[in-house]
Amino acid sequence: MKILVLNGSPRRDGNTSAMVNAFTEGARESGHEVNVIDVCQKKIGGCLACEYCHTKGNGTCIQKDDMQNVYPLLKEAEMIVLASPIYYHSFTGQLQCAINRIYALDKPKKLKKAALIMSSGSNHVYCGAIYEYQNSFLNYLKLEDMGIFSAYDKENKSEEKLNELREFGKSLQ
């Protein structure tokens, strides 16, 4: 299976990245092709709401930034994983920009599954991110929910949490 991970962590060695790395390790071990896009290391602007993609652009965004390298991966992905530290109960702004830009493709044809990975310093702060994941991804795109994974405080980078994500990656079919 082709899996695309959109990692919204600005920290290359942070808690979210450790969770993504563990998931990726397990998924690759099971033979899946995994592409991880660290959106905070890319130049991805927010949607301009110009509708070029749905009028003259035929599914192509008018903005020529790093999202142009993500679109081919999105078109081929069978599963998408959103990963983000949680800031003010939602995804990072950089991840939100990438999510909004998926609009240009409308509903990627091969995409069938999704998962969510979140990290925080506190518990019970995930509501906004979960709401968007369930409504924007699962419901709107009609994707199968493969799981929601979260870590907070001392769970971050714990072997127990990282093993849970490795096993999740291994279990995908």
GROMACS .gro file of C-alpha atoms in nm:
model
  173
    1MET     CA    1   0.000   0.000   0.000
    2LYS     CA    2   0.118   0.353  -0.073
    3ILE     CA    3   0.099   0.569   0.238
    4LEU     CA    4   0.146   0.945   0.257
    5VAL     CA    5   0.227   1.100   0.594
    6LEU     CA    6   0.183   1.474   0.632
    7ASN     CA    7   0.394   1.559   0.935
    8GLY     CA    8   0.298   1.899   1.076
    9SER     CA    9   0.572   1.917   1.338
   10PRO     CA   10   0.817   2.206   1.312
   11ARG     CA   11   1.065   2.006   1.523
   12ARG     CA   12   1.264   1.753   1.324
   13ASP     CA   13   1.345   1.552   1.635
   14GLY     CA   14   1.031   1.629   1.833
   15ASN     CA   15   0.767   1.404   1.982
   16THR     CA   16   0.545   1.394   1.673
   17SER     CA   17   0.840   1.312   1.449
   18ALA     CA   18   0.938   1.023   1.679
   19MET     CA   19   0.584   0.885   1.650
   20VAL     CA   20   0.590   0.924   1.271
   21ASN     CA   21   0.927   0.750   1.251
   22ALA     CA   22   0.802   0.456   1.458
   23PHE     CA   23   0.489   0.421   1.243
   24THR     CA   24   0.693   0.446   0.923
   25GLU     CA   25   0.939   0.183   1.043
   26GLY     CA   26   0.660  -0.064   1.112
   27ALA     CA   27   0.475   0.006   0.787
   28ARG     CA   28   0.789  -0.031   0.576
   29GLU     CA   29   0.876  -0.353   0.757
   30SER     CA   30   0.543  -0.489   0.633
   31GLY     CA   31   0.625  -0.391   0.276
   32HIS     CA   32   0.432  -0.066   0.248
   33GLU     CA   33   0.570   0.229   0.056
   34VAL     CA   34   0.569   0.531   0.289
   35ASN     CA   35   0.639   0.890   0.192
   36VAL     CA   36   0.674   1.140   0.476
   37ILE     CA   37   0.636   1.508   0.397
   38ASP     CA   38   0.760   1.738   0.672
   39VAL     CA   39   0.529   2.026   0.582
   40CYS     CA   40   0.703   2.269   0.818
   41GLN     CA   41   1.023   2.231   0.616
   42LYS     CA   42   0.837   2.318   0.296
   43LYS     CA   43   0.700   2.635   0.148
   44ILE     CA   44   0.326   2.565   0.130
   45GLY     CA   45   0.090   2.861   0.125
   46GLY     CA   46  -0.272   2.853   0.228
   47CYS     CA   47  -0.554   2.811  -0.020
   48LEU     CA   48  -0.633   3.138  -0.201
   49ALA     CA   49  -0.999   3.042  -0.265
   50CYS     CA   50  -0.951   3.155  -0.624
   51GLU     CA   51  -1.122   2.841  -0.764
   52TYR     CA   52  -0.863   2.816  -1.042
   53CYS     CA   53  -0.824   2.445  -0.960
   54HIS     CA   54  -1.195   2.380  -1.025
   55THR     CA   55  -1.238   2.609  -1.325
   56LYS     CA   56  -0.943   2.668  -1.558
   57GLY     CA   57  -0.689   2.454  -1.373
   58ASN     CA   58  -0.858   2.115  -1.409
   59GLY     CA   59  -0.747   2.002  -1.062
   60THR     CA   60  -0.421   2.197  -1.065
   61CYS     CA   61  -0.351   2.464  -0.806
   62ILE     CA   62  -0.241   2.802  -0.940
   63GLN     CA   63   0.020   2.839  -0.664
   64LYS     CA   64   0.363   2.712  -0.762
   65ASP     CA   65   0.512   2.619  -0.427
   66ASP     CA   66   0.622   2.296  -0.259
   67MET     CA   67   0.267   2.160  -0.261
   68GLN     CA   68   0.327   2.083  -0.629
   69ASN     CA   69   0.558   1.803  -0.512
   70VAL     CA   70   0.293   1.668  -0.274
   71TYR     CA   71   0.009   1.645  -0.528
   72PRO     CA   72   0.156   1.348  -0.722
   73LEU     CA   73   0.200   1.159  -0.394
   74LEU     CA   74  -0.159   1.239  -0.294
   75LYS     CA   75  -0.287   1.113  -0.628
   76GLU     CA   76  -0.115   0.777  -0.577
   77ALA     CA   77  -0.167   0.737  -0.201
   78GLU     CA   78  -0.407   0.472  -0.076
   79MET     CA   79  -0.374   0.593   0.282
   80ILE     CA   80  -0.305   0.932   0.438
   81VAL     CA   81  -0.171   0.987   0.787
   82LEU     CA   82  -0.201   1.328   0.947
   83ALA     CA   83   0.054   1.389   1.221
   84SER     CA   84   0.078   1.701   1.432
   85PRO     CA   85   0.162   1.842   1.768
   86ILE     CA   86  -0.155   1.998   1.901
   87TYR     CA   87  -0.150   2.375   1.938
   88TYR     CA   88  -0.462   2.538   2.078
   89HIS     CA   89  -0.665   2.220   2.028
   90SER     CA   90  -0.585   2.177   1.660
   91PHE     CA   91  -0.319   2.107   1.398
   92THR     CA   92  -0.022   2.331   1.339
   93GLY     CA   93  -0.081   2.614   1.093
   94GLN     CA   94   0.164   2.461   0.846
   95LEU     CA   95  -0.027   2.132   0.838
   96GLN     CA   96  -0.355   2.318   0.807
   97CYS     CA   97  -0.226   2.495   0.494
   98ALA     CA   98  -0.135   2.160   0.335
   99ILE     CA   99  -0.471   2.011   0.430
  100ASN     CA  100  -0.659   2.304   0.279
  101ARG     CA  101  -0.464   2.272  -0.044
  102ILE     CA  102  -0.590   1.915  -0.094
  103TYR     CA  103  -0.905   2.097  -0.210
  104ALA     CA  104  -0.747   2.135  -0.556
  105LEU     CA  105  -0.773   1.757  -0.605
  106ASP     CA  106  -1.121   1.742  -0.453
  107LYS     CA  107  -1.126   1.373  -0.357
  108PRO     CA  108  -0.808   1.183  -0.446
  109LYS     CA  109  -0.933   0.873  -0.630
  110LYS     CA  110  -0.702   0.607  -0.481
  111LEU     CA  111  -0.724   0.733  -0.122
  112LYS     CA  112  -0.922   0.483   0.090
  113LYS     CA  113  -0.780   0.496   0.444
  114ALA     CA  114  -0.665   0.750   0.701
  115ALA     CA  115  -0.505   0.769   1.044
  116LEU     CA  116  -0.426   1.047   1.289
  117ILE     CA  117  -0.117   1.089   1.508
  118MET     CA  118  -0.110   1.366   1.770
  119SER     CA  119   0.129   1.478   2.040
  120SER     CA  120   0.081   1.726   2.320
  121GLY     CA  121   0.212   1.834   2.655
  122SER     CA  122  -0.138   1.798   2.801
  123ASN     CA  123  -0.421   1.547   2.779
  124HIS     CA  124  -0.776   1.631   2.666
  125VAL     CA  125  -0.667   1.892   2.408
  126TYR     CA  126  -0.731   1.690   2.094
  127CYS     CA  127  -1.097   1.775   2.024
  128GLY     CA  128  -1.045   2.024   1.741
  129ALA     CA  129  -0.801   1.803   1.554
  130ILE     CA  130  -1.019   1.495   1.595
  131TYR     CA  131  -1.324   1.687   1.475
  132GLU     CA  132  -1.148   1.799   1.159
  133TYR     CA  133  -1.004   1.454   1.097
  134GLN     CA  134  -1.342   1.284   1.136
  135ASN     CA  135  -1.533   1.537   0.928
  136SER     CA  136  -1.288   1.660   0.665
  137PHE     CA  137  -1.117   1.330   0.605
  138LEU     CA  138  -1.327   1.037   0.712
  139ASN     CA  139  -1.673   1.170   0.630
  140TYR     CA  140  -1.609   1.404   0.337
  141LEU     CA  141  -1.350   1.190   0.163
  142LYS     CA  142  -1.527   0.867   0.266
  143LEU     CA  143  -1.212   0.711   0.413
  144GLU     CA  144  -1.181   0.416   0.646
  145ASP     CA  145  -1.054   0.518   0.990
  146MET     CA  146  -0.745   0.312   1.067
  147GLY     CA  147  -0.689   0.472   1.406
  148ILE     CA  148  -0.626   0.776   1.620
  149PHE     CA  149  -0.306   0.779   1.822
  150SER     CA  150  -0.211   1.039   2.079
  151ALA     CA  151   0.065   1.092   2.332
  152TYR     CA  152   0.102   1.354   2.600
  153ASP     CA  153   0.351   1.446   2.870
  154LYS     CA  154   0.563   1.141   2.963
  155GLU     CA  155   0.402   0.921   2.696
  156ASN     CA  156   0.589   1.127   2.435
  157LYS     CA  157   0.886   0.929   2.305
  158SER     CA  158   0.814   0.647   2.551
  159GLU     CA  159   0.905   0.299   2.425
  160GLU     CA  160   0.550   0.184   2.494
  161LYS     CA  161   0.399   0.454   2.269
  162LEU     CA  162   0.660   0.411   1.995
  163ASN     CA  163   0.608   0.033   1.998
  164GLU     CA  164   0.231   0.088   1.968
  165LEU     CA  165   0.290   0.293   1.653
  166ARG     CA  166   0.541   0.043   1.510
  167GLU     CA  167   0.288  -0.236   1.563
  168PHE     CA  168   0.015  -0.027   1.403
  169GLY     CA  169   0.233   0.026   1.096
  170LYS     CA  170   0.311  -0.347   1.079
  171SER     CA  171  -0.057  -0.442   1.109
  172LEU     CA  172  -0.178  -0.246   0.806
  173GLN     CA  173  -0.311  -0.444   0.515
   0.00000   0.00000   0.00000
